[in-house]
Each structure stands twice: as C-alpha cells, then as structure tokens.
XYZ file of C-alpha atoms in Angstrom:
677
model
C 89.277 51.243 -59.328
C 87.889 49.865 -56.154
C 88.787 46.493 -54.822
C 86.618 43.813 -56.096
C 86.144 40.368 -54.340
C 87.394 37.358 -56.075
C 83.997 36.633 -57.964
C 83.592 40.128 -59.168
C 87.123 40.254 -60.363
C 86.635 36.882 -62.367
C 83.498 38.601 -63.831
C 85.362 41.937 -64.810
C 88.353 40.188 -66.455
C 86.592 37.304 -68.464
C 86.269 38.438 -72.080
C 86.835 35.523 -74.089
C 83.388 34.494 -74.586
C 79.694 35.164 -73.454
C 79.307 35.573 -69.832
C 76.369 35.520 -67.518
C 76.830 37.342 -64.123
C 74.328 35.856 -61.733
C 74.315 38.700 -59.469
C 72.278 38.281 -56.128
C 70.626 41.215 -54.340
C 73.169 43.731 -52.905
C 76.148 41.902 -54.631
C 77.682 44.940 -56.099
C 76.531 44.283 -59.965
C 76.900 48.010 -60.768
C 80.546 47.908 -59.748
C 81.282 44.858 -61.884
C 79.483 46.295 -65.031
C 81.275 49.971 -64.594
C 84.511 48.470 -63.712
C 84.244 46.152 -66.862
C 83.748 48.807 -68.988
C 86.751 50.693 -67.750
C 88.620 47.347 -67.959
C 87.740 46.865 -71.496
C 88.872 50.618 -72.430
C 92.002 50.939 -70.353
C 93.506 47.360 -70.301
C 91.966 45.641 -73.355
C 92.171 48.651 -75.477
C 88.784 48.612 -76.929
C 87.682 52.116 -78.251
C 84.901 53.548 -76.082
C 82.655 54.051 -79.208
C 82.816 50.346 -79.846
C 81.281 49.457 -76.443
C 77.425 49.358 -75.732
C 75.844 48.742 -72.290
C 72.086 48.786 -72.042
C 69.926 48.807 -68.844
C 66.087 49.717 -68.279
C 65.709 53.066 -66.438
C 67.289 56.431 -67.255
C 68.222 56.624 -63.447
C 70.378 53.162 -63.824
C 72.049 54.422 -67.258
C 73.147 57.897 -65.714
C 74.437 56.406 -62.661
C 76.492 53.692 -64.872
C 77.827 56.310 -67.147
C 79.033 58.693 -64.118
C 80.649 55.815 -62.547
C 82.569 54.717 -65.643
C 83.610 58.544 -66.144
C 85.014 58.868 -62.615
C 87.296 55.903 -63.368
C 88.760 57.132 -66.615
C 89.859 60.441 -68.171
C 86.932 61.906 -70.107
C 88.795 61.521 -73.563
C 88.804 57.707 -73.065
C 85.064 57.568 -72.398
C 84.033 59.831 -75.288
C 81.635 57.947 -77.779
C 80.673 55.281 -75.039
C 76.898 54.315 -75.339
C 75.251 53.591 -71.917
C 71.497 54.040 -72.323
C 68.108 52.426 -71.900
C 66.922 49.815 -74.390
C 64.337 52.315 -75.636
C 66.931 55.222 -76.011
C 69.213 52.710 -77.994
C 66.304 51.571 -80.113
C 65.430 55.359 -81.009
C 69.219 55.922 -81.999
C 69.274 52.781 -84.064
C 66.066 54.024 -85.832
C 67.390 57.384 -86.522
C 70.669 56.063 -88.016
C 68.706 53.295 -90.181
C 65.900 55.713 -91.273
C 66.163 54.614 -94.773
C 65.473 51.026 -93.836
C 62.347 51.789 -91.882
C 58.818 52.522 -92.932
C 59.098 55.995 -91.266
C 59.921 59.423 -92.423
C 62.555 61.539 -90.548
C 60.126 63.560 -88.485
C 58.592 60.434 -86.869
C 57.046 60.779 -83.568
C 56.673 58.670 -80.608
C 53.307 57.945 -79.104
C 53.181 57.470 -75.342
C 50.679 54.822 -73.632
C 47.888 57.678 -73.322
C 48.236 58.471 -76.956
C 48.062 54.686 -77.974
C 44.794 54.233 -75.618
C 43.148 57.214 -77.313
C 44.062 56.099 -80.701
C 42.656 52.475 -79.979
C 39.613 54.125 -78.307
C 38.953 56.043 -81.545
C 39.523 52.933 -83.786
C 37.103 50.910 -81.512
C 34.310 53.682 -81.681
C 34.999 53.946 -85.557
C 34.210 50.119 -85.788
C 31.134 50.374 -83.410
C 32.777 47.962 -80.886
C 30.368 47.590 -77.800
C 32.127 48.964 -74.657
C 34.604 51.161 -77.136
C 34.758 53.830 -74.423
C 35.430 51.275 -71.502
C 38.892 51.876 -70.007
C 39.154 48.041 -69.133
C 38.383 47.080 -72.823
C 40.927 49.620 -73.993
C 43.458 48.460 -71.487
C 42.987 44.787 -72.563
C 43.617 45.720 -76.222
C 46.659 47.510 -75.257
C 47.853 44.446 -73.517
C 47.354 42.047 -76.298
C 48.832 44.193 -78.791
C 52.026 45.002 -76.603
C 52.234 41.251 -75.813
C 52.175 40.461 -79.542
C 54.666 43.058 -80.443
C 57.200 42.029 -77.644
C 56.737 38.411 -78.649
C 57.476 39.551 -82.470
C 54.132 38.409 -83.861
C 52.847 40.161 -86.666
C 49.276 41.412 -87.059
C 48.455 38.643 -89.647
C 49.688 35.877 -87.232
C 48.019 37.430 -84.010
C 44.780 35.617 -84.361
C 46.551 32.166 -84.411
C 47.677 32.603 -80.926
C 44.193 33.273 -79.517
C 42.278 30.627 -77.373
C 39.075 32.611 -77.016
C 37.290 33.071 -80.422
C 35.844 36.442 -78.627
C 39.360 37.944 -78.660
C 39.550 37.982 -82.321
C 38.398 41.767 -82.162
C 41.978 42.443 -80.560
C 43.658 40.876 -83.614
C 41.676 43.003 -85.967
C 42.523 45.953 -83.867
C 46.028 45.199 -83.877
C 46.441 45.372 -87.687
C 44.187 48.571 -87.741
C 46.514 50.260 -84.972
C 49.627 49.508 -86.960
C 48.379 50.901 -90.178
C 47.260 53.997 -88.424
C 50.586 54.144 -86.467
C 52.363 54.413 -90.056
C 49.784 56.750 -91.498
C 50.613 59.093 -88.614
C 54.500 58.538 -89.198
C 54.471 57.384 -85.459
C 55.859 54.569 -83.277
C 54.787 53.348 -79.875
C 57.398 52.457 -77.028
C 57.341 48.776 -78.054
C 58.113 49.533 -81.760
C 61.439 51.076 -80.382
C 62.595 47.652 -79.709
C 60.610 45.620 -82.389
C 61.515 47.655 -85.627
C 65.251 47.740 -84.939
C 64.927 43.820 -84.243
C 63.099 43.248 -87.185
C 65.496 45.200 -89.456
C 68.467 43.334 -88.034
C 66.802 39.824 -88.654
C 65.748 40.838 -92.206
C 68.674 42.900 -93.407
C 72.120 41.337 -93.536
C 74.025 44.268 -94.609
C 72.651 46.291 -91.535
C 73.134 43.332 -89.257
C 77.004 43.072 -90.202
C 77.546 46.776 -89.961
C 76.074 46.805 -86.328
C 77.905 43.970 -85.103
C 81.092 45.155 -86.381
C 80.123 48.679 -84.857
C 79.607 47.032 -81.241
C 82.660 44.969 -80.437
C 81.381 44.481 -76.809
C 77.867 44.607 -75.418
C 76.867 44.658 -71.554
C 73.390 44.228 -70.461
C 71.937 44.950 -66.935
C 69.050 43.473 -65.342
C 68.907 40.704 -67.874
C 66.073 38.871 -66.181
C 63.705 41.721 -67.283
C 64.217 41.214 -70.850
C 61.479 40.186 -73.004
C 61.668 38.288 -76.373
C 62.230 41.127 -78.603
C 64.837 42.677 -76.255
C 66.650 39.088 -76.257
C 66.592 38.876 -79.998
C 67.758 42.389 -80.191
C 70.858 41.525 -78.075
C 71.431 38.187 -79.991
C 71.389 39.874 -83.391
C 73.871 42.924 -82.263
C 76.482 40.438 -80.713
C 76.595 37.719 -83.554
C 77.947 34.364 -83.179
C 81.200 35.517 -81.420
C 79.124 36.437 -78.444
C 81.281 39.651 -77.193
C 78.705 39.834 -74.386
C 78.368 40.181 -70.577
C 74.586 40.013 -68.977
C 74.271 40.698 -65.449
C 70.953 39.373 -63.722
C 69.256 37.424 -61.035
C 66.302 35.103 -61.827
C 65.106 35.391 -58.316
C 64.282 39.178 -58.981
C 62.265 38.736 -62.148
C 59.089 40.415 -61.072
C 57.840 41.812 -64.434
C 56.091 39.007 -66.295
C 53.099 41.248 -66.454
C 55.101 43.582 -68.716
C 56.552 40.551 -70.867
C 59.697 39.810 -68.970
C 60.882 36.242 -69.394
C 63.402 34.838 -66.754
C 63.700 31.730 -69.025
C 65.719 33.904 -71.281
C 68.611 32.937 -68.645
C 68.217 29.409 -69.932
C 68.097 30.395 -73.609
C 71.522 32.070 -73.305
C 73.046 28.485 -72.561
C 71.236 27.348 -75.383
C 71.943 30.049 -77.928
C 75.788 30.422 -76.528
C 77.088 26.909 -75.733
C 80.304 28.373 -74.387
C 78.505 30.468 -71.985
C 80.440 31.149 -68.781
C 78.738 31.778 -65.443
C 80.018 33.566 -62.606
C 77.799 33.791 -59.448
C 77.832 36.787 -57.086
C 76.648 35.587 -53.875
C 78.208 37.872 -51.197
C 75.713 40.692 -50.212
C 77.036 43.996 -49.176
C 73.755 45.207 -47.862
C 71.955 43.246 -45.385
C 72.497 41.335 -41.997
C 72.715 37.402 -42.034
C 69.253 36.743 -40.708
C 67.693 39.002 -43.487
C 69.683 36.913 -46.017
C 68.687 33.690 -44.289
C 65.083 34.541 -44.644
C 65.471 35.495 -48.262
C 67.191 32.440 -49.102
C 64.719 30.235 -47.167
C 61.500 31.744 -49.005
C 63.158 31.736 -52.587
C 64.431 28.159 -52.138
C 60.684 27.092 -52.486
C 61.047 28.147 -56.202
C 62.391 26.058 -58.996
C 65.691 27.418 -60.302
C 67.748 27.387 -63.458
C 70.709 28.327 -61.477
C 71.176 27.945 -57.655
C 72.826 30.501 -55.525
C 72.703 31.470 -51.848
C 73.401 34.939 -50.435
C 75.739 35.393 -47.430
C 77.115 38.482 -45.779
C 79.927 39.292 -43.279
C 77.915 41.837 -41.459
C 76.922 39.685 -38.555
C 73.573 38.050 -37.389
C 71.773 41.403 -36.791
C 68.389 41.575 -35.241
C 65.834 39.021 -35.432
C 63.095 39.524 -37.925
C 59.943 40.669 -36.476
C 56.345 39.425 -37.342
C 53.450 41.393 -35.917
C 50.035 40.286 -35.705
C 47.571 43.124 -35.825
C 43.634 42.958 -35.160
C 42.720 45.059 -38.228
C 44.239 47.003 -41.116
C 43.582 50.245 -39.095
C 45.437 48.723 -35.997
C 48.336 47.804 -38.586
C 48.605 51.248 -40.053
C 48.638 52.795 -36.411
C 51.218 50.321 -35.270
C 53.644 50.847 -38.072
C 53.540 54.739 -38.000
C 53.920 54.780 -34.205
C 56.746 52.135 -34.354
C 58.565 54.342 -36.917
C 58.522 57.468 -34.897
C 59.335 55.524 -31.682
C 62.590 53.973 -33.369
C 63.499 57.444 -34.843
C 63.358 59.085 -31.512
C 65.112 56.303 -29.742
C 68.107 55.919 -32.195
C 68.171 59.412 -33.726
C 68.105 58.286 -37.199
C 67.016 60.281 -40.318
C 63.521 59.744 -41.681
C 64.748 58.577 -44.961
C 66.258 55.506 -43.080
C 62.697 54.086 -43.138
C 60.698 52.382 -45.750
C 57.172 50.695 -45.830
C 56.471 48.504 -48.468
C 53.398 46.760 -49.720
C 51.783 44.533 -52.401
C 49.070 47.060 -53.586
C 48.632 50.920 -53.719
C 45.488 50.934 -51.599
C 47.238 49.670 -48.533
C 49.145 53.163 -48.212
C 46.002 55.219 -47.533
C 45.399 54.277 -43.929
C 49.140 54.482 -43.303
C 49.220 58.017 -44.889
C 46.349 59.127 -42.616
C 48.385 57.952 -39.545
C 51.662 59.442 -40.710
C 49.967 62.963 -41.081
C 48.506 62.767 -37.875
C 51.846 62.116 -36.080
C 53.385 64.946 -38.548
C 55.766 62.259 -39.979
C 56.997 63.469 -43.434
C 56.661 60.847 -46.170
C 57.101 60.272 -49.937
C 54.574 58.223 -51.830
C 56.362 56.500 -54.670
C 54.307 55.701 -57.916
C 52.334 58.994 -57.983
C 51.317 60.519 -61.088
C 54.192 60.629 -63.464
C 55.526 64.181 -64.371
C 54.732 63.370 -68.122
C 50.988 62.418 -67.101
C 50.015 65.824 -65.861
C 47.865 67.558 -68.215
C 49.884 70.797 -68.536
C 52.888 68.905 -69.526
C 51.036 66.650 -72.061
C 49.539 69.971 -73.579
C 52.961 71.768 -73.997
C 54.438 68.330 -75.093
C 51.918 68.061 -77.830
C 52.613 71.644 -79.269
C 56.493 70.437 -79.346
C 55.523 67.119 -80.929
C 53.517 68.704 -83.931
C 56.569 70.882 -84.729
C 58.666 67.741 -84.689
C 56.221 65.894 -86.764
C 53.472 67.913 -88.641
C 51.737 64.462 -89.372
C 51.175 63.676 -85.701
C 47.382 63.761 -85.754
C 47.366 62.686 -82.082
C 49.105 65.931 -80.934
C 47.268 67.875 -83.246
C 43.615 66.738 -81.732
C 45.061 67.379 -78.232
C 46.019 70.978 -78.876
C 43.626 72.473 -81.326
C 41.191 73.317 -78.747
C 43.812 74.043 -76.133
C 43.326 76.714 -75.469
C 39.741 77.031 -76.785
C 39.364 78.051 -80.366
C 35.788 77.607 -80.880
C 36.048 74.443 -82.915
C 33.370 72.027 -82.120
C 33.219 68.187 -82.559
C 31.388 68.653 -85.924
C 33.896 70.859 -87.477
C 36.787 68.511 -86.371
C 34.784 65.559 -87.872
C 34.546 67.386 -91.283
C 38.198 68.018 -90.967
C 38.995 64.520 -90.281
C 36.978 63.331 -93.256
C 38.765 66.031 -95.571
C 42.214 64.922 -94.331
C 41.224 61.043 -94.743
C 39.743 61.784 -98.420
C 42.898 63.686 -99.547
C 45.460 61.400 -97.576
C 47.172 64.274 -95.840
C 47.567 65.195 -92.056
C 44.997 67.112 -89.935
C 47.548 69.961 -89.804
C 48.225 69.983 -93.635
C 44.429 69.917 -94.216
C 44.154 73.333 -92.255
C 46.233 75.164 -94.784
C 44.550 73.372 -97.774
C 42.360 75.892 -99.889
C 39.922 73.022 -100.516
C 38.661 73.228 -96.919
C 36.710 76.178 -97.757
C 34.261 74.251 -99.629
C 33.757 72.214 -96.474
C 33.674 74.573 -93.541
C 32.164 77.729 -92.774
C 34.573 80.741 -93.340
C 34.941 81.397 -89.575
C 36.064 77.790 -88.815
C 38.391 77.739 -91.801
C 40.077 81.071 -91.009
C 40.542 79.863 -87.227
C 42.281 76.407 -88.515
C 44.336 78.393 -91.216
C 45.689 80.884 -88.533
C 46.555 77.714 -86.444
C 48.583 76.290 -89.289
C 50.401 79.494 -89.775
C 51.219 79.833 -86.231
C 52.690 76.304 -85.910
C 54.602 76.960 -89.289
C 56.043 79.937 -88.085
C 57.361 78.637 -84.703
C 58.448 75.502 -86.543
C 60.737 77.490 -88.761
C 61.793 79.646 -85.851
C 62.594 76.738 -83.644
C 64.533 74.919 -86.255
C 66.787 77.959 -87.134
C 67.416 79.446 -83.478
C 70.441 78.391 -81.531
C 68.703 78.992 -78.200
C 65.336 77.528 -78.678
C 63.926 77.509 -74.906
C 62.919 81.393 -74.882
C 61.329 80.648 -78.102
C 59.083 77.728 -76.832
C 58.269 79.944 -73.978
C 57.186 82.750 -76.139
C 55.132 80.327 -78.312
C 53.310 79.003 -75.321
C 52.545 82.297 -73.910
C 51.430 83.519 -77.294
C 48.734 80.701 -77.458
C 47.175 82.133 -74.215
C 47.841 78.824 -72.484
C 49.332 80.345 -69.383
C 46.423 82.474 -68.809
C 43.994 79.397 -68.857
C 46.172 77.610 -66.560
C 45.986 80.516 -64.303
C 42.095 80.920 -64.724
C 41.277 77.348 -64.376
C 43.204 76.775 -61.050
C 41.046 75.945 -58.079
C 43.282 77.319 -55.678
C 46.341 79.574 -55.530
C 48.482 76.410 -54.526
C 47.230 74.357 -57.641
C 48.020 77.457 -59.880
C 51.552 77.637 -58.490
C 52.341 73.589 -58.856
C 51.027 73.869 -62.475
C 53.171 76.911 -63.425
C 55.937 75.226 -61.452
C 55.625 72.067 -63.567
C 55.815 74.053 -66.779
C 59.067 75.951 -65.675
C 60.408 72.514 -64.628
C 59.797 71.385 -68.276
C 61.329 74.496 -69.705
C 64.507 73.808 -67.306
C 64.583 70.214 -68.517
C 64.689 71.238 -72.196
C 67.359 73.636 -71.528
C 69.398 70.939 -69.336
C 69.071 68.307 -72.168
C 70.885 70.910 -74.697
C 73.561 71.884 -72.145
C 74.240 68.108 -71.262
C 74.549 66.903 -74.769
C 78.008 66.403 -75.923
C 77.358 65.670 -79.797
C 76.518 69.242 -81.265
C 74.325 67.556 -83.915
C 71.789 66.720 -81.174
C 71.682 70.242 -79.294
C 68.820 71.200 -81.401
C 65.137 71.157 -80.539
C 64.331 68.078 -82.755
C 66.759 65.821 -80.838
C 65.497 67.293 -77.436
C 61.942 66.545 -78.174
C 62.776 63.049 -78.918
C 64.580 62.524 -75.801
C 61.966 64.270 -73.857
C 59.363 61.839 -74.847
C 61.553 58.908 -73.474
C 62.797 60.710 -70.363
C 61.580 59.655 -67.005
C 60.959 63.128 -65.407
C 59.677 61.664 -62.353
C 63.012 59.905 -61.616
C 64.850 63.203 -62.008
C 62.353 65.147 -59.863
C 62.784 62.753 -56.840
C 66.475 62.986 -56.983
C 66.483 66.818 -56.715
C 63.688 66.839 -53.999
C 64.347 66.789 -50.226
C 64.673 62.928 -49.601
C 64.562 63.129 -45.851
C 61.015 61.356 -45.633
C 59.784 57.994 -44.910
C 59.513 55.970 -48.140
C 55.978 54.430 -49.003
C 56.195 52.307 -52.150
C 54.868 48.935 -53.681
C 57.214 45.874 -53.557
C 57.545 46.294 -57.471
C 58.564 50.089 -57.202
C 61.233 49.000 -54.336
C 63.252 47.270 -56.752
C 66.977 48.249 -56.739
C 66.654 50.236 -53.760
C 67.723 49.840 -49.975
C 66.751 51.055 -46.546
C 68.156 50.436 -42.989
C 64.630 49.674 -41.700
C 61.994 48.095 -43.648
C 58.406 46.958 -42.849
C 56.381 44.980 -45.190
C 52.664 45.060 -44.638
C 49.983 42.871 -45.532
C 51.318 39.212 -45.302
C 48.118 37.572 -46.046
C 46.836 35.270 -48.516
C 45.174 36.989 -51.545
C 47.089 40.014 -51.000
C 50.730 38.574 -50.619
C 50.585 36.352 -52.720
C 47.908 38.286 -54.585
C 44.617 36.934 -55.422
C 45.229 36.803 -59.182
C 48.442 34.902 -58.852
C 46.586 32.070 -56.690
C 43.876 31.933 -59.386
C 46.468 31.803 -62.291
C 49.071 29.657 -60.279
C 51.686 32.157 -60.712
C 52.829 32.021 -57.048
C 56.559 31.612 -57.950
C 56.444 35.365 -59.208
C 54.907 36.501 -55.979
C 57.531 34.650 -54.057
C 60.254 36.504 -55.899
C 58.422 39.658 -54.971
C 58.656 38.713 -51.418
C 62.285 37.809 -51.797
C 62.719 41.548 -53.299
C 60.967 42.890 -50.481
C 63.069 41.015 -47.738
C 66.396 41.924 -49.384
C 65.681 45.780 -49.400
C 66.242 45.641 -45.574
C 69.999 46.418 -44.367
C 69.735 46.249 -40.560
C 66.003 45.492 -39.551
C 62.990 44.027 -41.093
C 59.547 43.905 -39.655
C 56.589 42.196 -41.355
C 52.863 42.893 -40.465
C 49.590 41.150 -40.958
C 45.933 41.975 -40.022
C 43.353 39.457 -38.685
C 40.630 41.522 -40.418
C 40.953 43.736 -43.486
C 38.274 46.258 -45.193
C 37.332 45.073 -48.508
C 34.422 46.435 -50.490
C 33.041 48.437 -47.652
C 32.989 45.431 -45.236
C 35.482 43.870 -42.799
C 36.669 40.548 -43.924
C 38.722 37.709 -41.938
C 41.917 37.016 -43.531
C 44.355 34.104 -43.720
C 48.031 34.530 -43.009
C 50.445 34.273 -46.134
C 51.911 31.076 -46.793
C 55.537 32.768 -47.128
C 55.506 33.387 -43.419
C 55.543 29.542 -42.760
C 58.653 29.604 -45.381
C 60.764 31.811 -43.062
C 63.461 30.110 -40.765
C 61.913 30.096 -37.391
C 65.158 30.467 -35.713
C 65.616 33.916 -37.237
C 62.289 35.174 -36.266
C 60.633 37.328 -33.321
C 57.112 36.207 -33.842
C 55.286 36.630 -30.327
C 51.831 35.562 -31.515
C 53.047 32.192 -32.933
C 55.023 31.304 -29.842
C 51.941 32.207 -27.785
C 49.873 30.030 -30.178
C 52.326 27.111 -29.779
C 52.346 27.073 -26.111
C 48.605 27.355 -25.880
C 48.667 24.137 -28.380
C 50.938 22.184 -26.077
C 50.001 19.166 -23.770
C 50.282 20.610 -20.068
C 51.985 17.431 -19.166
C 54.931 18.033 -21.769
C 55.003 21.715 -20.642
C 55.534 20.481 -17.048
C 58.255 18.208 -18.096
C 60.147 20.483 -20.263
C 60.015 23.049 -17.234
C 61.524 20.252 -14.911
C 64.224 19.429 -17.515
C 65.311 23.001 -17.701
C 65.423 23.245 -13.786
C 67.503 20.164 -13.721
C 69.945 21.412 -16.503
C 70.376 24.508 -14.727
C 71.272 22.585 -11.507
C 73.684 20.515 -13.194
C 75.666 23.707 -14.554
C 76.041 24.838 -10.810
C-alpha cells in the first residue's frame, strides 16, 4: 500500500462507526477508498463478499476495483462488490425477483424508450403538443423527480403548484402502469424499487443488512433522496459505512442530487465522525487560493480550505477579448504557441465552457490551425441508430414482452408493414392482454389482418423464437448474434443507406464494436452463471460504452468539454471560456436564484488545472443572430487579486486614478529606491 498522509490514514483506519470523508478536489479520495477496502479485508478480516462499494460511473467503478485488486492477492478480493448504484440496483432486483412486480425476463428502458412511450401515451390521450420534444422532456423531468423523491403516482398531484401541471401527474400513473405491462423498468426504478422493497419488507432488509457488513459510497454529494434512503436501509442502525464526498463539487441538482444529504447524515447517524482531506496533490497554491476564495462566498455545512505543497506557480491569467470570435482565435493560438514553446503533448491542454454552443467557433479555429482535439459529450454510443436497432433485437430476445423494442425493429429492415397494420396489431394485443410479439403468433390474428401481413408477422415471430432458443442454449453466443443480424438483411440496409463510404465504414465499425463488447463482457465475467447472453444484454443496457471507447482511442488531443463534463478530470493547462453574466453564472440560475450551484461549477473548473489557468471573456457575444454587449461574470471579482494577471483591469484602474495621486505614488517609489541605495 502506498503511503497516506495523516488525515487519509485516519480515514482509512476508522471503522468503529459511520464516517464522512470530506474530500476536497484532488485530495486523493480514491486512494482512501481503495486502501480502506484492502484494510478491511487484510487487517480487519472482513470477507470480500461482505463489502460493497458504490459510485456513479462505470469508469470510476472499474478503476476502484482494479486498484483494490492490485493491492491484494486475487483470492482475497473474490466476491467483492464494486459497482455503480444502477448496477447494484439491477443485481438486487435479480436476487429479489420474487419480491418485485416483475417477471424474470424484465427489460430496462433507456431515456429514449421512456420518451417514446410517454409520447405515445400523450398522443393516445389527445394532449395538445404531444409530439413536442419540450413537453415530453418536461414530463420525463417531472416523473424522474417524483421517483427519485420516492413519491408514488397517487401522491404526485399534491406536490404541484401549477394546476396546469396536473397532466404530468396523470401521465406518471399511466406511465407506471404501462412499464409494468411491458415487464420493464426505467433507470430510476433500478434505485427506487430496491429502496421500496427494503422499506416494506423487514425479512429482505434484515437479510441484506447481514449480507453487507461494510459499505463505502463515493461522490456522496451527488446522491438523490432515493439513493440516500437505499444506503441507509442497507447499512442499518450500526452504520458500518464510509461516505466520501465534497459539497463544493455538487453540480448535479438538475439530476436530483442533494448536497444537503451531508447534513442528513449527521441527523440520521448521531455518532458520525468527520475527517477532512484538505491537502491537494494536483494544483499550485495560486490555483487553490482562487478556488478557496470563490467558494467561500457559498454557505457551508462543513468548512474546509484546500492547500498544496507544490509552490505558488504561475499567476492566473484573465484575458479580455473584443468578441466571441476573437476569444476563440485567441485561445487556439495561445494553445499552439504554448505547446511549441514548451514541447508539451496536446493532451496536456483543456478548454472548458458552460454551454456546448461555445465550442463551435473554437472548433473552427482549431481545425484551421490543424490542432487535434476531442469534443467530449458527443453522441453516446448507445444513442447511435445502428446500436439501438441491434440492441432492440437483443432486448426482445431477453424479454419477449418488450413492446418498445418490438416497435423499433418490426420494420427495421422494412417488412412492408404500414401504420394501419401495426395499429390493428396493437389493438389485438391490448384486447387479448398479450405482448405484440405474442400476438404475431396468435391464430386469432388471421381474422384481423390480411394474409400477407399475418404471414409476415408470423415469420418474424418464428425468427425471434428460433434465435432465442439458439442463443440461450449456445455456449458461444457472439457468432450467433452476428448470424441473426446478417440474416435480417440489416447490414445490407446500413450499406445502402450510407451517404458516403466513410459513413458506411463508421456504422459498420460501431456494429463490430458492439459485438466485441459483448464478447469482452462474457470473457471478463468471473461468475459462470453470468456468462450467458441474458446477463450480458442486461449489463450492456447499463454500460457506458462512450467511456470505454474514449479510453481506447488516441488521447493525445486537446480536450474540449463543458464544466459539468470536466468533473473528476485534471489537466496541466486549462482555459475557461465565457466568464460573463448569463453564461457563467448561467441566465437560468440568475432567474431561479441558484447562483450557489453555478459557483460550485466555477470551483470545479478552477480545480481541474494543475499548473496554469487562464480565463477569458468577450465584450460582445453573438446571440440569436446578433451581437450583444456582455457584462463580466461576478465570479471574477471573487478571485484573489494578488494571484491574478489581469491586464485589462490594471489598465482600467490606472485610468480611474487621480493624476495627482499617480504622481505622488511615482515620487514615493523613487524616494524608496533612493533610500535603499
């Protein structure tokens, strides 16, 4: 085990009660968690299978597990659970299937599936604007917030202030009924259903509390109400728990995260011990002084101040630009000049911004200067149409009742089935209370549809049934998956629809990547019971393929990303663009008076920088097709002046000075110099 500082060591060794590790940015929290797991196994003799650690991303979970495995022999880590909250929830539902309203082959709806289902329900109810993305997005947000706050459909209306929003409460009830009818869950259900089972079933609760003898939670400040309740129910009154978090980095309120969960810990666990990790191993002192100075303007549950032994470092540069065009050109040219002068790698540089649109002009400048860059937050792997199509084939094999997957693939490729045929099929399924796929094989369908349409649907059902049987029985399912997709003619469609040879290559490469990922998941699984197509498809629905792809790609590029996307990362040289009111802080936060979260976002941005930090602002910015004069961000005035190199401000201050005072200062400086001589 590597050497820990005194505070980290204290956090690692404390196991006699609940512990909150208040871990500032760059303070080595992952080392504390991983070494604490190793300490529990090696020195405290906890069996690995009795320890559970949860975090928020697949990447963080993989890194954490790999680090623990590097500290201990493999036989000692066997059975250790290190996963995301959603992976843990999925495993819980599989173990406790009999205590859920689900059947064994339940499917997981992604956000796209949920939106499509809600749109169908809204159209069915003749709601005005049913096909509006904005209205569907609003409905999704309401329902997700209710679920994360553990509010049942029948109680949802009581939480509303605007009577017009009652339609969303009605939709919530309808949406839940349809999910159960499809034998499906959405992502929120993976947390909410286990929480409700633990709340209502004492036998299950006692079993899981006995099973998990120690629990560790990473990024605790990002937990929502349901996640907090889940943790509390799993650890019980004894509080065999370590949570690691930083309230100053809570930037996901829009996703339901509640930094106030930190205060609840003290209330629910009166014996809570708090250890602060304030030594930063990432940044220079000037950068940390800037971060501390900005965040001190927020109210705090727990106070802390980051410090570093890496020296003062360079002054933080604030650069005023004439316009957003000028800003983009300036940043691009500064990066290439800095790299040529110092011989650094492109990956040492990052440009951060509040909103995605800010990257457009910068991209054009980088391309013009032939600077390689990577834009984070692009289309997710699973959002690509070819991946969603193939995943829908796999989902319906996993769950024949998955009507959402059925509707996506029944005409992919085209099978000559029009909307009228599918409407009749849907009504038949509803009348007989069976799935769309089951309806295709039902003899009664001959009375509803013409022979040609009936035989097409019947052949489709036989095709799915054949491959379902084959895939479940075959020990090597990947070649069979390929054969199934080839047999549909889907690959030919991809080739014929591609507008360019490069587009064709990209889409075929994506499909090959999916096959490779299925194989990799099978190969990586230690548990033989999970080396089957059913377990793999479940995992794939949760897997963040984009993260894996980015790790495998050439990373020697300049990094462009939003401040939200930068959390957890670090770079030697950082530019933060757009330090203007209504951009950072964002206009919505000014209107809704949620400036504190924007200030935390600023804090996150500052603490990404290791060696040098530059912030830019434009006097004019294009908005809605016209140039508008901007106002500098209030956060710039919260920075410590002694640590700034801000030429425009110095110039302004000089211009505002009384000429008489300037002359007096000049004379005083000369006299001081003469005295020294």
